[in-house]
Coordinates of C-alpha atoms in Angstrom, one line a residue:
X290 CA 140.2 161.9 139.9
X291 CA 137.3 160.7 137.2
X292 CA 138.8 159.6 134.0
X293 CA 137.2 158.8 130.8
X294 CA 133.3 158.3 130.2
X295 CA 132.2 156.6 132.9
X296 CA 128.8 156.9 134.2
X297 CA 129.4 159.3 137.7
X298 CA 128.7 157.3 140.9
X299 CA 125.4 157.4 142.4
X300 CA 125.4 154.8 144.8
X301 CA 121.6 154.6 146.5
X302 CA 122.4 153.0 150.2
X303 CA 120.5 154.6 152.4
X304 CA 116.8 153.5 151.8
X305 CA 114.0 152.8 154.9
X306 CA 114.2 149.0 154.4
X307 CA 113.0 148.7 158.1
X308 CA 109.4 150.2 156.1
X309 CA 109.2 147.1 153.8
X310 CA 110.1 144.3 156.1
X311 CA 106.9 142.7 157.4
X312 CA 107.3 140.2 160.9
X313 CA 105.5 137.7 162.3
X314 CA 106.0 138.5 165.8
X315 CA 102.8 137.6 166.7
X316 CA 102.9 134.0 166.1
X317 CA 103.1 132.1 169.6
X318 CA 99.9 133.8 170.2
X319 CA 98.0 132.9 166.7
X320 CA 98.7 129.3 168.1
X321 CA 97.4 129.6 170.8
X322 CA 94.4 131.1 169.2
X323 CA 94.1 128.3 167.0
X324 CA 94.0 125.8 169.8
X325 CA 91.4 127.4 171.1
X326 CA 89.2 127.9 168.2
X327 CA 89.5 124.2 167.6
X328 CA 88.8 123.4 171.2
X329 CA 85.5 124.9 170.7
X330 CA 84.6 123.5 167.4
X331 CA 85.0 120.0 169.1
X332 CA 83.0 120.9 172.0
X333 CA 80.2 122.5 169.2
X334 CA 80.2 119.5 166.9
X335 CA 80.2 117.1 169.6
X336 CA 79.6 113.6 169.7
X337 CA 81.0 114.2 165.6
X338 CA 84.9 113.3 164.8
X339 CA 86.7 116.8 164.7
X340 CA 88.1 115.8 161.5
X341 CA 85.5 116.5 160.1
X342 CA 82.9 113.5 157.4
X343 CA 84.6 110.6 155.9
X344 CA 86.1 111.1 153.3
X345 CA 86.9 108.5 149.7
X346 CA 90.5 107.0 148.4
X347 CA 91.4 108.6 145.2
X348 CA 94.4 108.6 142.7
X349 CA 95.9 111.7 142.0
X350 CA 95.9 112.9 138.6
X351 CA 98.1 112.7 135.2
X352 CA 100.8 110.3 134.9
X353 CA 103.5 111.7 137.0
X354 CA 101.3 111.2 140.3
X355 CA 98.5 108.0 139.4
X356 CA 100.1 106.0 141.6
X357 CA 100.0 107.9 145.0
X358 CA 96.6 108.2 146.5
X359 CA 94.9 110.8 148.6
X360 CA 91.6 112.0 150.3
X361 CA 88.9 112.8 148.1
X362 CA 86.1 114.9 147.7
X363 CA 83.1 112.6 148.2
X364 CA 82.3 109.2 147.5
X365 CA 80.1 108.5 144.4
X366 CA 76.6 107.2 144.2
X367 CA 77.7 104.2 143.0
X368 CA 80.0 103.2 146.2
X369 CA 77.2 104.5 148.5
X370 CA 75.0 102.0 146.3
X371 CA 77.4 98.7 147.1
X372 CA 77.9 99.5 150.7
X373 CA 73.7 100.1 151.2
X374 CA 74.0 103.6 152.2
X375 CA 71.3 105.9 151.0
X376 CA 72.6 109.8 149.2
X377 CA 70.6 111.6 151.6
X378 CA 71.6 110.0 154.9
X379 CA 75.2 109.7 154.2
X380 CA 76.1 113.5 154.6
X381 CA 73.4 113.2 157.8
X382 CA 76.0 110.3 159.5
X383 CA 79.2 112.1 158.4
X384 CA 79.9 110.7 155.3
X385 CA 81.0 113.2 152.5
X386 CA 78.8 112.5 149.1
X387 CA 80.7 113.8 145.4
X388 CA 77.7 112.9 142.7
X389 CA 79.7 114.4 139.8
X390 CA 82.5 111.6 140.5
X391 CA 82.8 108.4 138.6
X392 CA 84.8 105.1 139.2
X393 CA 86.2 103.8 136.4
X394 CA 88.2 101.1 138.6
X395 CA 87.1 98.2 139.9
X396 CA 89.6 98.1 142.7
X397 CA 89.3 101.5 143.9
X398 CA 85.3 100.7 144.1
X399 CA 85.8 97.9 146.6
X400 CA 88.4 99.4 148.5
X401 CA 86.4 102.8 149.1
X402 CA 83.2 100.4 149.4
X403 CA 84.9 98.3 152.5
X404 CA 86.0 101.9 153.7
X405 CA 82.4 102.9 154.0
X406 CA 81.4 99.3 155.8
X407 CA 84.5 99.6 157.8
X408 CA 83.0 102.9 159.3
X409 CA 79.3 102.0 159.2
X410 CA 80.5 98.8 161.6
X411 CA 81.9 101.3 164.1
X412 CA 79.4 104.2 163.6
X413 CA 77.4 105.2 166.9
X414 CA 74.5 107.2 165.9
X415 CA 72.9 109.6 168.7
X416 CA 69.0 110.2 168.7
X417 CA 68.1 113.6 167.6
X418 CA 65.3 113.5 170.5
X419 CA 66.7 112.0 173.7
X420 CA 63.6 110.1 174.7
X421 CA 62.6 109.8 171.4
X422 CA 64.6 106.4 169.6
X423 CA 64.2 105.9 166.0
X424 CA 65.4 103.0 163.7
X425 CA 68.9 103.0 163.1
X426 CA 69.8 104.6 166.4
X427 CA 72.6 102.8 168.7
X428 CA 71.9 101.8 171.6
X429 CA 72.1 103.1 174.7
X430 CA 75.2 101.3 176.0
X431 CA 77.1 102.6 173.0
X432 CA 75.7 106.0 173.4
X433 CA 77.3 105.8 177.2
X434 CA 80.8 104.4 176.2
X435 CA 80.9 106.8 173.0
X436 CA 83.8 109.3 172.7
X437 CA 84.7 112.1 170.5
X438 CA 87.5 110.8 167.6
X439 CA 90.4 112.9 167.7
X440 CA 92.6 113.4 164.9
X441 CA 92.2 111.6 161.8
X442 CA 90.2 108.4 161.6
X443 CA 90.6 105.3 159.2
X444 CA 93.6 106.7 157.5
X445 CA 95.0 106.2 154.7
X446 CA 97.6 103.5 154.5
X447 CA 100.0 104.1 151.6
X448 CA 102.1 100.8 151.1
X449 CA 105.5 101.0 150.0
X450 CA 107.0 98.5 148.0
X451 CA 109.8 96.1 149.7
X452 CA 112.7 94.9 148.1
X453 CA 113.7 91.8 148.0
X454 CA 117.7 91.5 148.3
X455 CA 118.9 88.7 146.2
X456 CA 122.5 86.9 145.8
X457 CA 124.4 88.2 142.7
X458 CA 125.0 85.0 140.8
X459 CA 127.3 84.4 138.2
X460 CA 124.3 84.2 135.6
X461 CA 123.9 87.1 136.7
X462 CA 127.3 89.0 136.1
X463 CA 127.3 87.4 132.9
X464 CA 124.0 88.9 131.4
X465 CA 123.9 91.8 129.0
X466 CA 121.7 93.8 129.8
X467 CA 122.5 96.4 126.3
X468 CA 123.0 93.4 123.8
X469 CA 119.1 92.1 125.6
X470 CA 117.9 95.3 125.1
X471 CA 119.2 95.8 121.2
X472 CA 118.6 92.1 120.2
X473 CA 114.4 92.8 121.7
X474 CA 114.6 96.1 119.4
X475 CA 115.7 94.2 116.6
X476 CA 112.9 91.1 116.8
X477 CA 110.0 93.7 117.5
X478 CA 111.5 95.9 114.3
X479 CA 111.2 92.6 112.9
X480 CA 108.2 91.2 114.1
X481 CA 105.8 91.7 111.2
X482 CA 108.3 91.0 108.4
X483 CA 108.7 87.4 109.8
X484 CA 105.2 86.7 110.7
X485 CA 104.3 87.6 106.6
X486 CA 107.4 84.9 106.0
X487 CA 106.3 81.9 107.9
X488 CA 102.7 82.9 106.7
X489 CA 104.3 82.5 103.3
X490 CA 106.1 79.6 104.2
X491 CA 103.6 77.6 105.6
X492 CA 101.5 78.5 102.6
X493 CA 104.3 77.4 100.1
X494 CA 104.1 73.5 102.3
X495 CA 100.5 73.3 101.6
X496 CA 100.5 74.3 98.4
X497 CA 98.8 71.5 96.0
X498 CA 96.5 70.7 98.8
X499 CA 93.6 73.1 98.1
X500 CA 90.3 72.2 99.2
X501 CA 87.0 74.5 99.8
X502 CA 85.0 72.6 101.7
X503 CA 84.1 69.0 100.6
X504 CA 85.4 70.7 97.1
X505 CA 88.9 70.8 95.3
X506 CA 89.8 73.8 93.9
X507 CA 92.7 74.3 91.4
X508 CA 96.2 73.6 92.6
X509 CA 99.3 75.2 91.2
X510 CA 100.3 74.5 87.8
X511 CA 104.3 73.8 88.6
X512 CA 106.4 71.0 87.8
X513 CA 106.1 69.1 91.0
X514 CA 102.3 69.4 91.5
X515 CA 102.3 67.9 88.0
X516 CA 104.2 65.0 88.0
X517 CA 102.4 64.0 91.5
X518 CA 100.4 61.2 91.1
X519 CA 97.7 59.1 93.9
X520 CA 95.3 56.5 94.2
X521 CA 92.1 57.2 96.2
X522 CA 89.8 54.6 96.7
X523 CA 86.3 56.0 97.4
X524 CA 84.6 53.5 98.9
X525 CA 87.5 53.0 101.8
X526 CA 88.8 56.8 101.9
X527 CA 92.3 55.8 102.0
X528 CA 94.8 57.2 99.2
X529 CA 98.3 55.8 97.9
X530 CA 100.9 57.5 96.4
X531 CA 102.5 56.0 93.1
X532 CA 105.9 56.7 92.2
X533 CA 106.1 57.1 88.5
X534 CA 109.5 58.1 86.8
X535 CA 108.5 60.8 84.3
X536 CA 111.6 62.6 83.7
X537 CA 113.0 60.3 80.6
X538 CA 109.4 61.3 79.1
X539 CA 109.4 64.6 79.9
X540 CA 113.1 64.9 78.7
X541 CA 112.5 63.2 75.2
X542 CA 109.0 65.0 74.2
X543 CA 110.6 68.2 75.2
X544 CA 113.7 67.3 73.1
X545 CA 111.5 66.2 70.1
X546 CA 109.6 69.1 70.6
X547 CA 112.4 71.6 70.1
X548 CA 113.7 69.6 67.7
X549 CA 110.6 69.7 65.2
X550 CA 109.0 73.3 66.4
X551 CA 112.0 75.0 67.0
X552 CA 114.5 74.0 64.2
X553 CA 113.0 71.8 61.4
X554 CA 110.1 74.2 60.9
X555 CA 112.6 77.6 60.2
X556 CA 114.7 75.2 58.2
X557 CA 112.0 74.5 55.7
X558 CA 111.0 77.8 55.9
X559 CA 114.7 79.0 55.0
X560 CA 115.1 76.0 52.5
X561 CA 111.8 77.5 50.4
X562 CA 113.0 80.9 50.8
X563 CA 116.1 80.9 49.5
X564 CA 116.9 77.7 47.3
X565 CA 113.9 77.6 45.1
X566 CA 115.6 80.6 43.1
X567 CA 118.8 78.5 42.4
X568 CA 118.2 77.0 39.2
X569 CA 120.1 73.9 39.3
X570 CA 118.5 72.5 42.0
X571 CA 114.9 72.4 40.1
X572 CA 112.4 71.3 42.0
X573 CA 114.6 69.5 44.5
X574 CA 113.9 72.4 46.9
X575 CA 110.2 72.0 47.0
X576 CA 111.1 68.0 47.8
X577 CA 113.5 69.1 50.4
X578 CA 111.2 71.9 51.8
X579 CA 107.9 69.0 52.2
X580 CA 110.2 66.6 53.8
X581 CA 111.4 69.5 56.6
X582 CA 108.1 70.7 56.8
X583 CA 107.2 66.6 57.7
X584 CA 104.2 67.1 55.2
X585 CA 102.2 70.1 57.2
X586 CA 100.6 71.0 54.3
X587 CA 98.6 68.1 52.3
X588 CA 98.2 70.7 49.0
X589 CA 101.9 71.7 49.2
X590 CA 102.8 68.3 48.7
X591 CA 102.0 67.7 44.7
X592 CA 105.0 70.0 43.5
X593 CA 104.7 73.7 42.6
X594 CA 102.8 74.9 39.2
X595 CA 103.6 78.0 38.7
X596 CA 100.7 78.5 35.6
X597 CA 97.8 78.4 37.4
X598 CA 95.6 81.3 37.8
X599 CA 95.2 81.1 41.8
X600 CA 98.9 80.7 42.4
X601 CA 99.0 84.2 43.8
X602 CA 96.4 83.4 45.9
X603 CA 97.8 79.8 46.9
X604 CA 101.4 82.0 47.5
X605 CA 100.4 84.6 49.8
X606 CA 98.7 82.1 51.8
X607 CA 101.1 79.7 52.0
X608 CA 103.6 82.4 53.0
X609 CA 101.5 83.7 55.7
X610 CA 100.5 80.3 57.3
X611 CA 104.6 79.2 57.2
X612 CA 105.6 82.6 58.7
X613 CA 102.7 82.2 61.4
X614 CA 104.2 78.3 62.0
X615 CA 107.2 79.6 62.6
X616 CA 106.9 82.1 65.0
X617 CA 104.0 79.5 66.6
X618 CA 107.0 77.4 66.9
X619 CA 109.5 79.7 68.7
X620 CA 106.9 80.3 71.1
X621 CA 105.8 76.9 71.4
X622 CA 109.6 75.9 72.5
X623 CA 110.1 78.7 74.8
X624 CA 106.4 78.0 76.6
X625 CA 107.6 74.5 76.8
X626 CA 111.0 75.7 78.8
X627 CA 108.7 77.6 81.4
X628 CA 106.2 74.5 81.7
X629 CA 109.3 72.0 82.5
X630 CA 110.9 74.5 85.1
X631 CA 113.7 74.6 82.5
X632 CA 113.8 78.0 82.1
X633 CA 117.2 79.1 83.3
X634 CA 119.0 76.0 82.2
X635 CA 121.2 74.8 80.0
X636 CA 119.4 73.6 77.3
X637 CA 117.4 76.6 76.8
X638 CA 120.8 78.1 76.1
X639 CA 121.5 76.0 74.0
X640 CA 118.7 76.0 71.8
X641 CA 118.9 80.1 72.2
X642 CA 122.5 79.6 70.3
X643 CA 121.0 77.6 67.8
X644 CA 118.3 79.7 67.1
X645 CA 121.1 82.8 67.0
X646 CA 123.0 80.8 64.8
X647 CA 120.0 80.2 62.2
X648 CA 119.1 84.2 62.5
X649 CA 122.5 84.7 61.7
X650 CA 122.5 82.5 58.5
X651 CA 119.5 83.9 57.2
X652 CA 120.4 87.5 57.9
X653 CA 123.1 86.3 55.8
X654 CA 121.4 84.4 52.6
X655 CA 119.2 87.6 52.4
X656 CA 121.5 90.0 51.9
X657 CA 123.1 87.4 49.1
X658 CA 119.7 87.0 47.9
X659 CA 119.0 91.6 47.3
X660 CA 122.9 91.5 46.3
X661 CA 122.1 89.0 43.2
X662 CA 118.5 90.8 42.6
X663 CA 120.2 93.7 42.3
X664 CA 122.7 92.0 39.7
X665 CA 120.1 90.7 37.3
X666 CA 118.2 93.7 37.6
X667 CA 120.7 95.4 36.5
X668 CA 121.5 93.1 33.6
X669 CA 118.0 93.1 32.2
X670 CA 118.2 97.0 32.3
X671 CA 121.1 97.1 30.2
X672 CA 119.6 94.2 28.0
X673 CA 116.6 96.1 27.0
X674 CA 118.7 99.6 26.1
X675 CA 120.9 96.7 23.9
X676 CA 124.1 97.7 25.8
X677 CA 124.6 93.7 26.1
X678 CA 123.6 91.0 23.8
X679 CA 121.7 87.7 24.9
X680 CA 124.7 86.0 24.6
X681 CA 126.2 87.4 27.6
X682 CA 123.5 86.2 30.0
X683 CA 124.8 85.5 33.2
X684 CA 125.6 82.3 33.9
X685 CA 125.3 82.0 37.8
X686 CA 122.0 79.8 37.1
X687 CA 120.2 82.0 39.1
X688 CA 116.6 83.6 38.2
X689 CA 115.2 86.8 38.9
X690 CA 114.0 87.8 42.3
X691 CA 110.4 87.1 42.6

């Protein structure tokens, strides 16, 4: 009994398969048909091979089948050239012609031209008139031992490559063959990285030695190029170094250097600044500023006079050119760090605490110096309303803020 929904059986097994079936019943007599059709070609194309014209060694095509080689079409003008064949009597002397092919190898144009030689050595050419012989034809003792080639003729030989069997040595067993293969990844990943290195290796060895020509040309500007010194005697054409100890020099101008650009300049800058308004000193701050300032300025030296009528002039330049010293001087120092090679060393930090220090000081005296101007402004203010007699005048002997 059928249950459920289920497609109802149709089952299709009685079709006329014998009606589709096709045989080949008929095939011991197709070969013997074929035997003799080609029994009478020979005797038709006789004295000719009955495989038919000679035919060129070609590669096969793409990359999966290059290597095995075959029969091909024709052989090109160009191999017909080499082996002295003319076009137009090679297909006349059984020799198939291709002029659309090309050789683009040297080796399979030899081996097809020694093909062609090969066969033009054992060729036997009949006369198309018996009694009448023209150049070319063989004679006729070849043309009475001459037989009809059977099968294929010159074939092609396709070499197979022998192995060599070898003795697994212990070099051998301990090769790696993965760790070969990742360490040759690794050097050709590699490869240009380290050829731009040595480049710029070799370049930093000869570096000082530059020379266009018969004409120097400028060399680098670093510490060692600069403290190299030579002889060269032009007559002879010999040179000679000379060993000169430079560092004690280099060491005490640079020292003095600092010294005088980097920290007695801002001093007499900071000494002007800030302890020509204390009035006890007098003019000992204008002494004590010339002597810092190691008498840069020949006019500064005869003493201050406040009445004349260019001293505003004389002021604003004289504050200007001290300023522009100073920061000069800074940047003299630091330039002199970077010309020495010094500039990551210890006595650049040093002088950079120094210099912090003196920023710090100053920072410091100004804000003392707007604290008391704020004072005494504020006192003369209350002066002029009368709030405070001129009595009580401040006593901390020091003047207004210019």
């Amino acid at each position: 009994m059928v249950k459920h929904n289920n497609v109802i059986p149709n089952g299709h097994f009685r079709k006329h398969w014998q009606n589709y079936v096709k045989t080949w019943f008929n095939q011991p007599a197709r070969k013997t048909r074929r035997r003799q059709a080609r029994q009478k070609k020979a005797v038709k194309i006789f004295p000719r091979p009955t495989a038919g014209p000679l035919r060129p060694i070609v590669h096969g095509q793409t990359l999966k089948y290059n290597m095995k080689v075959r029969d091909g079409r024709g052989f090109s003008l160009e191999e017909l050239k080499a082996a002295g064949i003319p076009k137009k009597l090679a297909p006349t002397i059984g020799i198939a012609v291709d002029h659309r092919r090309r050789n683009r190898s040297l080796e399979s144009l030899q081996a097809n031209v020694q093909r062609l030689k090969t066969y033009k050595a054992k060729l036997v050419v009949f006369p198309r008139r018996a009694r009448k012989v023209k150049a070319g034809d063989s004679t006729p003792e070849e043309l009475a031992n001459a037989t009809q080639v059977q099968g294929s003729y010159l074939p092609i030989v396709r070499e197979r490559p022998s192995v060599e069997l070898v003795k697994v040595t212990d070099e051998m067993k301990e090769f790696k063959a993965y760790y070969k293969l990742r360490l040759e990844r690794t050097n050709k990943r590699h490869y240009g990285a380290r050829l731009k290195k040595a480049a710029e290796a070799e370049k930093e060895e000869k570096k000082g030695l530059y020379v266009q020509g018969y004409s120097p040309t400028i060399h680098p500007t670093t510490s060692t190029d600069l403290s190299s010194i030579a002889t060269f005697d032009v007559l002879s054409g010999s040179s000679a170094p000379q060993h000169s100890d430079l560092t004690m020099s280099r060491v005490i101008h640079g020292t003095m250097s600092a010294i005088s650009w980097g920290i007695l300049l801002p001093m007499g800058a900071i000494t002007a600044h800030y302890l020509r308004h204390i009035q006890a000193l007098g003019p000992a701050w204008f002494y004590a500023h010339a002597g810092i300032q190691l008498f840069a300025f020949v006019l500064g030296t005869v003493g201050p006079n406040t009445m004349n009528k260019f001293r505003k002039y004389w002021k604003s330049y004289h504050h200007f050119v001290g300023y522009s010293c100073v920061v000069l001087g800074f940047v003299n120092v630091f330039g002199g760090f970077e010309v020495m090679g010094a500039s990551r060393s210890y006595a650049k930090l040093s002088y950079c605490l120094g210099l912090s220090t003196m920023i710090g000081v100053c920072i410091a005296l100004e804000v003392n110096s707007w604290v008391v101007f704020g004072r005494k402004s504020k006192e003369e203010k209350m002066r002029r309303e009368g709030l405070i007699g001129s009595s009580d005048k401040g006593s901390s002997g020091i003047h207004n803020h210019n």
